[in-house]
Tab-separated table of C-alpha atoms in Angstrom:
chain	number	residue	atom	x	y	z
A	17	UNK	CA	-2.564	-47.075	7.742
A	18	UNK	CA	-4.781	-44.720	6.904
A	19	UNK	CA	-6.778	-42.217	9.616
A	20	UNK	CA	-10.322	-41.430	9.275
A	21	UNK	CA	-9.309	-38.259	8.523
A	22	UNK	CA	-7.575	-39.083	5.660
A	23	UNK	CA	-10.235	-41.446	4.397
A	24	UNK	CA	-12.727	-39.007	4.144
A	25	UNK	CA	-10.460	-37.048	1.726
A	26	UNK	CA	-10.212	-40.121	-0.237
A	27	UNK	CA	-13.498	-40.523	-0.486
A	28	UNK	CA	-14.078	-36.677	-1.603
A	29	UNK	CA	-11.746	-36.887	-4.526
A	30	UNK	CA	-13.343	-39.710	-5.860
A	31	UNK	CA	-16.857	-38.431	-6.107
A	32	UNK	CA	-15.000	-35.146	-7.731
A	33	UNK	CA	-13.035	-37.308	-9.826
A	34	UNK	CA	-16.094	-39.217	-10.945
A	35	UNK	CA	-18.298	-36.074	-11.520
A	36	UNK	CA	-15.102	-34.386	-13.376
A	37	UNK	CA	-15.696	-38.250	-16.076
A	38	UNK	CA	-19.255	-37.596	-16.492
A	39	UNK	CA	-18.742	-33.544	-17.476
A	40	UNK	CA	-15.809	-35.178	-19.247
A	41	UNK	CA	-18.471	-37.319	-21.612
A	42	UNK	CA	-20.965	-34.319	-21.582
A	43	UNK	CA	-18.348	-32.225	-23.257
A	44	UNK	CA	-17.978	-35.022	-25.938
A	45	UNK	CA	-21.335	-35.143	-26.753
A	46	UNK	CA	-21.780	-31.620	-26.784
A	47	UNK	CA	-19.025	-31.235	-29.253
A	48	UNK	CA	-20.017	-33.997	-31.600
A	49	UNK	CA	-23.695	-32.473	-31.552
A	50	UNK	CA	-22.014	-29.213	-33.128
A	51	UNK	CA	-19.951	-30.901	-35.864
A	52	UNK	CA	-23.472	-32.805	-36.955
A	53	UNK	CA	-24.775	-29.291	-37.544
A	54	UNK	CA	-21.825	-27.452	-38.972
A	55	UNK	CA	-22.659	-24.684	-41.490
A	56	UNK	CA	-20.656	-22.408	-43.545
A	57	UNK	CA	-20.240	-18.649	-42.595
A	58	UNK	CA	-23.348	-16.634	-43.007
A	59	UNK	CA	-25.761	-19.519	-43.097
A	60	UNK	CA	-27.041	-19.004	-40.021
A	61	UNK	CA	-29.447	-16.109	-38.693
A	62	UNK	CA	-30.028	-14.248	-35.254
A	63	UNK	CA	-26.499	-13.036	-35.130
A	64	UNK	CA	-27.552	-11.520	-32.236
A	65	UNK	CA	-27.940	-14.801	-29.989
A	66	UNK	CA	-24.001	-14.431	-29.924
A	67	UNK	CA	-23.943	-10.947	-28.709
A	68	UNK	CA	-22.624	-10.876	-24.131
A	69	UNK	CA	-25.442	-10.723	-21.843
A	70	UNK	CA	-23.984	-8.694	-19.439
A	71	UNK	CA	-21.402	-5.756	-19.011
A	72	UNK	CA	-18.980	-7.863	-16.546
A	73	UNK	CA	-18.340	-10.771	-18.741
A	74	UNK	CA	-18.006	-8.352	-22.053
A	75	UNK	CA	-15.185	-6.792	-20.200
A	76	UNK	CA	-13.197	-9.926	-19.425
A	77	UNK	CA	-13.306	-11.333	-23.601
A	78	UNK	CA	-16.907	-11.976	-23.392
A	79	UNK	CA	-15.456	-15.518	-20.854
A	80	UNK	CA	-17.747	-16.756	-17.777
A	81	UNK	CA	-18.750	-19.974	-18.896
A	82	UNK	CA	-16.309	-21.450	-16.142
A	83	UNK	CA	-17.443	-18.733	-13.622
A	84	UNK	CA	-21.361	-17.804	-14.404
A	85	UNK	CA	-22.201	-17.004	-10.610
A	86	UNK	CA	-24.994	-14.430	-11.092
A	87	UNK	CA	-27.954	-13.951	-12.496
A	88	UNK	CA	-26.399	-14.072	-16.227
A	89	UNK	CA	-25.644	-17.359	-16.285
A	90	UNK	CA	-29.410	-17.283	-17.657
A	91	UNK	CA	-27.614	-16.136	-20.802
A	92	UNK	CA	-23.981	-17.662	-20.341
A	93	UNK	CA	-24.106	-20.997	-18.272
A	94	UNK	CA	-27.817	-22.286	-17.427
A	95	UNK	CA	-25.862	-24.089	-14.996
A	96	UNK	CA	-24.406	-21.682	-12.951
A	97	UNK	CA	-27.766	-20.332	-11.437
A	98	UNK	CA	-27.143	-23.446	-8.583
A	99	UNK	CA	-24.486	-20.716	-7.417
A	100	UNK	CA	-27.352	-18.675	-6.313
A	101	UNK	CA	-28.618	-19.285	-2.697
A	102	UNK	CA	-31.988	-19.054	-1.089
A	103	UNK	CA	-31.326	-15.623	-0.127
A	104	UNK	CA	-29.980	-13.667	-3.060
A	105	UNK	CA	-32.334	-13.222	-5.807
A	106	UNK	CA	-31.054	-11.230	-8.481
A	107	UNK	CA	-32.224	-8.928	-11.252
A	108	UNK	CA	-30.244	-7.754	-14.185
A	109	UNK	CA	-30.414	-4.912	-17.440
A	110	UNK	CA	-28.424	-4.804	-19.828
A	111	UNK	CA	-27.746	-1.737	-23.262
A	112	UNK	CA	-25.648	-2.154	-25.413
A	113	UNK	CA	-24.508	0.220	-28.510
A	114	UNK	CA	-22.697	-1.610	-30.823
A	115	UNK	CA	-20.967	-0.651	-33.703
A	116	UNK	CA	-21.236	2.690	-33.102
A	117	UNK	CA	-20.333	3.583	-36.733
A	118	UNK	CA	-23.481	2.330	-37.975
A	119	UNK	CA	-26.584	3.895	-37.343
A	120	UNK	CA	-29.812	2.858	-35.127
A	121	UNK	CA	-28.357	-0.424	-34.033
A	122	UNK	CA	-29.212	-1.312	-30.236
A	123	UNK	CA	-29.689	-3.892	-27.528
A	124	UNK	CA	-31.034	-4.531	-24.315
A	125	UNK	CA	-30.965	-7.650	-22.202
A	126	UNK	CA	-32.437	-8.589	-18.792
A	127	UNK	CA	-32.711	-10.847	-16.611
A	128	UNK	CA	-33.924	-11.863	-13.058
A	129	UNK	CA	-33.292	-15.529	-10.786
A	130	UNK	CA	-35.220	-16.790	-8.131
A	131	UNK	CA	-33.959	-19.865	-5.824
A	132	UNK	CA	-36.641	-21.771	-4.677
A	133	UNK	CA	-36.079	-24.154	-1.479
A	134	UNK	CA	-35.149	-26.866	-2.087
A	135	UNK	CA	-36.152	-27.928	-6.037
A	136	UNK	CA	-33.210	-25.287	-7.306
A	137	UNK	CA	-32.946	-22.243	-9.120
A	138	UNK	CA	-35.294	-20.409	-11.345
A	139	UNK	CA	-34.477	-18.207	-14.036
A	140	UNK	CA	-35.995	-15.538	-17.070
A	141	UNK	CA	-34.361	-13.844	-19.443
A	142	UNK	CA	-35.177	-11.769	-22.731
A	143	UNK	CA	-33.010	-10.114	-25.499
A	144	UNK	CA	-34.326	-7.346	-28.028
A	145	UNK	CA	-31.836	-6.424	-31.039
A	146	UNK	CA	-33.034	-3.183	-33.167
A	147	UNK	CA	-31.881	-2.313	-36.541
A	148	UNK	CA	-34.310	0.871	-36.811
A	149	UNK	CA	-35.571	2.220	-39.356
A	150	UNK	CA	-34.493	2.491	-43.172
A	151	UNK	CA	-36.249	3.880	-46.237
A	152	UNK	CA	-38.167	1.703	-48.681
A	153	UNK	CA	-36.944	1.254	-52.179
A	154	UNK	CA	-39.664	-0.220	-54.602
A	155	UNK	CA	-40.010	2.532	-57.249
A	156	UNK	CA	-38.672	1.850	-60.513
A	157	UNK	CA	-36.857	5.968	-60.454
A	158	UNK	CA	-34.972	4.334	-57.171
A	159	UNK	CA	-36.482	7.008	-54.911
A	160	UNK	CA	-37.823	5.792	-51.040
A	161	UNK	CA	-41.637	5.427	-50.481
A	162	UNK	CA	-41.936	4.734	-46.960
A	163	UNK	CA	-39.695	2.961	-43.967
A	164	UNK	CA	-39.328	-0.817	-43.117
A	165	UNK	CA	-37.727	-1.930	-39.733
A	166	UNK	CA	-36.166	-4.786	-38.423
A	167	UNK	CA	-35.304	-6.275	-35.116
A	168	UNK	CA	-34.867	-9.712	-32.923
A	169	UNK	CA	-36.408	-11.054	-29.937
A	170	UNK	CA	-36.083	-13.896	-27.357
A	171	UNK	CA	-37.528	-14.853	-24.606
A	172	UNK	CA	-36.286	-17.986	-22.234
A	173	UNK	CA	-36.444	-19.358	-18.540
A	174	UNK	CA	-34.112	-21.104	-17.272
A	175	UNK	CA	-33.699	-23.808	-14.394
A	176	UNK	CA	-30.783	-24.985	-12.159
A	177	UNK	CA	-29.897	-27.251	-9.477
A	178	UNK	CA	-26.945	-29.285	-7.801
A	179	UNK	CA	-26.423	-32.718	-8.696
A	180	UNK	CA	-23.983	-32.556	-6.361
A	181	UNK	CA	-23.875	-30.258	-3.396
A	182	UNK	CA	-20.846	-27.210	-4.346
A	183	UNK	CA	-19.343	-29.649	-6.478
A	184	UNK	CA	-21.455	-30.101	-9.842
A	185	UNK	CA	-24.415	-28.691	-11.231
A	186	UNK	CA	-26.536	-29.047	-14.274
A	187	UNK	CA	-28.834	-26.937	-15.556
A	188	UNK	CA	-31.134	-25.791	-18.390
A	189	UNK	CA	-32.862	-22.972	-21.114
A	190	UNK	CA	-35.746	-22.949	-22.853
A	191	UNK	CA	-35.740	-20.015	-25.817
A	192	UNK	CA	-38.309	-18.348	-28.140
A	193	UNK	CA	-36.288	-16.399	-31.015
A	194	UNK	CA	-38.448	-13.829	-33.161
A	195	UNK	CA	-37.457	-12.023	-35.747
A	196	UNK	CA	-39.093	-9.299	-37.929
A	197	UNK	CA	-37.927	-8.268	-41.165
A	198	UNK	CA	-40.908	-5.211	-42.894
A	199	UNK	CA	-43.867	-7.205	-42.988
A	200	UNK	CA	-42.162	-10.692	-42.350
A	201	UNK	CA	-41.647	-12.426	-39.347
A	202	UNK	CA	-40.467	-16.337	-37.948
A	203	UNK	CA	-40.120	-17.560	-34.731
A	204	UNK	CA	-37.699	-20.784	-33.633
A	205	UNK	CA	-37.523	-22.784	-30.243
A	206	UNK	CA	-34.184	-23.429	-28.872
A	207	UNK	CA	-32.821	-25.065	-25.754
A	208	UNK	CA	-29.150	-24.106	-23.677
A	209	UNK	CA	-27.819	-26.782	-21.833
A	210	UNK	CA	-24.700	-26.372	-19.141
A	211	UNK	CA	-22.843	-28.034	-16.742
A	212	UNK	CA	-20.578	-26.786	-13.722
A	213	UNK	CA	-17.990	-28.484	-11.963
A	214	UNK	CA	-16.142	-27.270	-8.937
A	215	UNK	CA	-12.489	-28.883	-8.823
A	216	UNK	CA	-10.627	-30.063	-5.587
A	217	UNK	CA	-8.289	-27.186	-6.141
A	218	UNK	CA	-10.237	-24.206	-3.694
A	219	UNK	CA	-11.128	-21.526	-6.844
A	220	UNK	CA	-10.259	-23.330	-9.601
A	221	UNK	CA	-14.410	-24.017	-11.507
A	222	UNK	CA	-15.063	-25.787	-15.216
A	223	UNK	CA	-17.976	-25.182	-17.126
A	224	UNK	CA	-19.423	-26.127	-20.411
A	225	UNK	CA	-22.647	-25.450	-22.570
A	226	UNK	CA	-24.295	-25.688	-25.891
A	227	UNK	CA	-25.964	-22.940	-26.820
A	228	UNK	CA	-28.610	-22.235	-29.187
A	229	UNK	CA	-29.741	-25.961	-30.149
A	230	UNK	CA	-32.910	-26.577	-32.071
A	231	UNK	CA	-35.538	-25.270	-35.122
A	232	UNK	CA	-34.632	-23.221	-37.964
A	233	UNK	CA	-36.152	-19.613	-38.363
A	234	UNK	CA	-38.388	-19.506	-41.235
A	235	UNK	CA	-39.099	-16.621	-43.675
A	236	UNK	CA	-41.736	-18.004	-46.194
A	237	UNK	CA	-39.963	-20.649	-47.733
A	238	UNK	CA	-36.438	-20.066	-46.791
A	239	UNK	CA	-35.174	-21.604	-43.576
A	240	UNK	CA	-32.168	-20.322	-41.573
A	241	UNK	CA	-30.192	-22.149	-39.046
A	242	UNK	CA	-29.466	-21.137	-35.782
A	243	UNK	CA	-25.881	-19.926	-34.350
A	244	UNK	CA	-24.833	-22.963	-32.656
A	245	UNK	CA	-22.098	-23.147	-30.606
A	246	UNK	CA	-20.398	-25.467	-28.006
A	247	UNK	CA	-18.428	-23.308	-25.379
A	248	UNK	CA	-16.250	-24.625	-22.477
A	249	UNK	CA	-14.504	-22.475	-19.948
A	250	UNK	CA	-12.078	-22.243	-16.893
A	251	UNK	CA	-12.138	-19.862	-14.022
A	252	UNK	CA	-9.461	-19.586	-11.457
A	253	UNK	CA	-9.730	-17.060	-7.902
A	254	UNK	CA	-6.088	-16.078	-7.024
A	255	UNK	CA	-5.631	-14.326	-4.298
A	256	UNK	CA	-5.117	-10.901	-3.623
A	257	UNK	CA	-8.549	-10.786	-5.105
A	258	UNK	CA	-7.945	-11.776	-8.667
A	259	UNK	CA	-9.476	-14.215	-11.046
A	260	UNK	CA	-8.417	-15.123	-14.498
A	261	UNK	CA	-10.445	-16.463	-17.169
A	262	UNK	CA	-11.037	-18.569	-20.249
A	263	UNK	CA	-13.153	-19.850	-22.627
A	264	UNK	CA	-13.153	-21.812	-25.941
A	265	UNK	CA	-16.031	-21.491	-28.452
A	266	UNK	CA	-16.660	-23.831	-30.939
A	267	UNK	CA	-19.627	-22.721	-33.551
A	268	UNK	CA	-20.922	-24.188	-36.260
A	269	UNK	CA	-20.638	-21.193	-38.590
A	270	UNK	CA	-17.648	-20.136	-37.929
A	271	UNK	CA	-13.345	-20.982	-36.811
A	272	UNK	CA	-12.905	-22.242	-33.180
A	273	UNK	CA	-12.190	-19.025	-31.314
A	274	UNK	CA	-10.408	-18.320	-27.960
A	275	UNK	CA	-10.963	-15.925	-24.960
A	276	UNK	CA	-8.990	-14.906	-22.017
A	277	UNK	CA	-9.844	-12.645	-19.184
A	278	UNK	CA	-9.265	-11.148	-15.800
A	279	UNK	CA	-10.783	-9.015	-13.101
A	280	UNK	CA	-9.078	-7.133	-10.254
A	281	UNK	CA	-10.934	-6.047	-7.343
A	282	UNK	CA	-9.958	-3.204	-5.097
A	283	UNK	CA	-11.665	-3.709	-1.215
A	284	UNK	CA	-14.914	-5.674	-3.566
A	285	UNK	CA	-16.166	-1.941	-3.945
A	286	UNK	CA	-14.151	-1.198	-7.589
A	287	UNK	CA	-13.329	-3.676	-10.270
A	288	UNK	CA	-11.155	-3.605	-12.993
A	289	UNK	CA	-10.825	-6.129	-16.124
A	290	UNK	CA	-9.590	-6.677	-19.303
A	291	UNK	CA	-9.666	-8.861	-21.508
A	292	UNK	CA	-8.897	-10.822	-25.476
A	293	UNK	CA	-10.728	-12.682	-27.970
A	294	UNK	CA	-9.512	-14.012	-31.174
A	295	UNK	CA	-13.023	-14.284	-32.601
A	296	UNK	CA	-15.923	-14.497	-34.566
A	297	UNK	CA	-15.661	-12.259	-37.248
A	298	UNK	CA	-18.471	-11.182	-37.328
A	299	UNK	CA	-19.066	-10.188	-33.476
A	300	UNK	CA	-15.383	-8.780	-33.126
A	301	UNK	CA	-12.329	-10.041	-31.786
A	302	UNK	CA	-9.886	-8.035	-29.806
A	303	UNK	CA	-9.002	-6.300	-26.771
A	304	UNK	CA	-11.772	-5.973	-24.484
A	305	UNK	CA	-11.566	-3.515	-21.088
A	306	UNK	CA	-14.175	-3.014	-18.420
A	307	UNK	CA	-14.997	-0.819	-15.119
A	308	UNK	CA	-16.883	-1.678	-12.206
A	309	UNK	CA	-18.395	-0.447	-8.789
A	310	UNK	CA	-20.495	-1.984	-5.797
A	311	UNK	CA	-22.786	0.233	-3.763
A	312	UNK	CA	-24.882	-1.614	-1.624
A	313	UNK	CA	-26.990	-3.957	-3.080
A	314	UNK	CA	-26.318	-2.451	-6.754
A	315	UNK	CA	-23.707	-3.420	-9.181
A	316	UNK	CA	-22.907	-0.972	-12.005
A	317	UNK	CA	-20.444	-2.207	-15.258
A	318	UNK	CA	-19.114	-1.306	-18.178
A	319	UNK	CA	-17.713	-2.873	-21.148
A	320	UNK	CA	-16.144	-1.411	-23.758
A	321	UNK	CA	-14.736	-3.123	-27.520
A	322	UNK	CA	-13.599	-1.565	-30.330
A	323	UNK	CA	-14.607	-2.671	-33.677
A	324	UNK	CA	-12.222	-0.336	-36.005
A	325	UNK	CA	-14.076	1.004	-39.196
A	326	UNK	CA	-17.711	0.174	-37.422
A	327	UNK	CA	-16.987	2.046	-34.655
A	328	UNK	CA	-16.547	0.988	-30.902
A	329	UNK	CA	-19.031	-1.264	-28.592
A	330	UNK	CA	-20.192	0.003	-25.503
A	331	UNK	CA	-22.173	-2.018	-22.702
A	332	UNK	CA	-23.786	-0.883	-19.309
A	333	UNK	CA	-25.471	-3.225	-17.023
A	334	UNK	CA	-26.975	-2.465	-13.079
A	335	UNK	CA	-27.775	-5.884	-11.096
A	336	UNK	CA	-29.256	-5.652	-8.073
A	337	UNK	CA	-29.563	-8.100	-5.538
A	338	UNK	CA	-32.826	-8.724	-3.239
C-alpha cells in the first residue's frame, strides 16, 4: 500500500511527465515550422541575428538554450526569464569584435529584465551590427568618390511566465530587424518563441525555441528571408559546482549543427568554461574558451573564438543585478 508520502511523489511525476509530452509536441511543431521554410545557404539576410548575446554562453559553444537563467535569455530562450524572481532585476552589455582580420566590423548587445508580481517576467533587448565605412566606386576610371556604410539593428521585448510553478515555463519575443545598406534600408518583424522544462532529476533543465520567425527584409524589390532556426538544448548542474551543456541547432539555411559546453566555478567568485561547436559556416565552428569573475552585484565575462584566416572573436559582457 502506498503512504501519503509516496503518493504525493506519484502525483509530481505525472504532472512533470505530462508537461515533459506537451514540450515534447512543441518541439515537433517547432521543427516542422523550420523544414516549411528551408532555404539554401546564403539566401537569407541579417547574419547577425545568429551572432551570442552574451559573453558567458559564447564561452561554453555559444549553448544555454537548456540553461537561459539570466537576463539573456531575452536573446537565447524567451522562456527562461520565469527563472528570474521578484527581486533580481537584471541589466546586461554586450561588445563584441569579430573577425578581427577584417576591418571595422563590431557589435554590441544589451539587455535588461524586470519581474513583475505576479503576471511574470518582462524583458528588452537590442542588437547593433556595424560594417563601417568603405569607399564608393561609381566612376567609370574605378577611382572612390565618397564612403557608403552599412549596419543592422533590432530591437525586441520579451515576456515570460510559469505555466507551471519551477517546473515549465513558456515564454515569448517580439523583434524589429533594420538594416541599412548606403542609401537603402528595410525593416522585418519577427517573433522568438521558447519553452523550459525542469526534469525530476534535481539540475538536469530542457529547453527549446524558434528563433527568428516571420517577414522578409526588403530592399526595393528584392526580398530576403530571415535566419531561421529551431534550437533545443540540455543543461545538467553536477556537483562540485559544474554544469555541462548542449545544444542542437537546426536552421533553415544551413546543416544541423551541434554544441557542447561546460563551466567550472571556483567558490562562485571565478568561472572557467570551454566549449565546441561544429557549426554554421558562416558564424564559425570550433573551440570556444571563456573567463569569468563575480564582484558583488557585477558579473564580468569573456569569450573568446578563433576564426583562422579572419582572425579571432572576442566578447566582453558586465551584468549587473538590482
Amino acid at each position: 500500500m502506498y503512504t501519503k508520502k509516496k503518493l504525493c511523489k506519484i502525483d509530481i511525476i505525472k504532472r512533470r511527465y505530462k508537461g515533459m509530452k506537451k514540450l515534447s509536441l512543441v518541439v515537433v511543431g517547432f521543427v516542422l515550422a523550420t523544414s516549411l521554410w528551408a532555404k539554401e545557404k546564403g539566401e537569407t539576410s541579417c547574419s547577425f541575428l545568429k551572432l551570442t548575446g552574451g559573453a558567458r554562453a559564447a564561452g561554453m559553444g555559444d549553448c544555454y538554450i537548456g540553461l537561459s537563467d539570466d537576463v539573456s535569455a531575452c536573446y537565447f530562450n524567451p522562456a527562461g526569464l520565469a527563472q528570474l524572481d521578484e527581486t533580481r532585476r537584471e541589466g546586461l552589455f554586450m561588445l563584441l569584435r569579430p573577425m578581427t582580420g577584417v576591418e571595422s566590423l563590431i557589435m554590441s548587445f544589451g539587455a535588461i529584465a524586470i519581474p513583475v508580481v505576479p503576471y511574470g517576467v518582462f524583458g528588452g533587448a537590442f542588437t547593433y551590427y556595424g560594417y563601417g565605412e568603405m569607399d564608393k566606386h561609381t566612376n567609370d576610371d574605378g577611382t572612390p568618390d565618397g564612403k557608403w556604410s552599412a549596419y543592422d539593428f533590432a530591437l525586441s521585448t520579451s515576456f515570460a511566465k510559469w505555466v507551471k510553478p519551477n517546473i515549465m515555463s513558456l515564454g515569448g519575443s517580439l523583434k524589429v530587424v533594420n538594416g541599412k545598406i548606403d542609401d537603402e534600408s528595410a525593416i522585418a518583424f519577427t517573433v522568438d518563441l521558447g519553452g523550459l522544462y525542469k526534469t525530476p532529476k534535481k539540475g538536469l533543465n530542457v529547453g527549446c525555441a524558434i528563433k527568428n520567425l516571420g517577414s522578409n527584409m526588403k530592399y526595393d524589390e528584392d526580398g530576403f528571408s530571415l535566419p531561421l532556426s529551431l534550437k533545443a538544448g540540455v543543461s545538467y548542474s553536477l556537483p562540485k559546482n559544474l554544469l555541462i551543456l548542449s545544444d542542437l541547432t537546426i536552421p533553415n539555411d544551413n546543416d544541423p549543427y551541434l554544441g557542447l559546453g561546460a563551466e567550472y566555478s571556483l567558490k562562485e567568485m571565478f568561472f572557467i568554461r570551454a566549449g565546441y561547436k561544429t557549426g554554421p559556416e558562416d558564424e564559425g565552428k570550433g573551440f570556444t574558451i571563456g573567463l569569468g569573475t563575480k564582484y558583488l552585484s557585477y558579473n564580468f565575462d569573456y569569450a573568446y573564438q578563433p576564426f583562422g584566416k579572419l582572425g579571432d572573436s572576442h566578447r566582453l559582457s558586465v551584468k549587473a543585478t538590482f
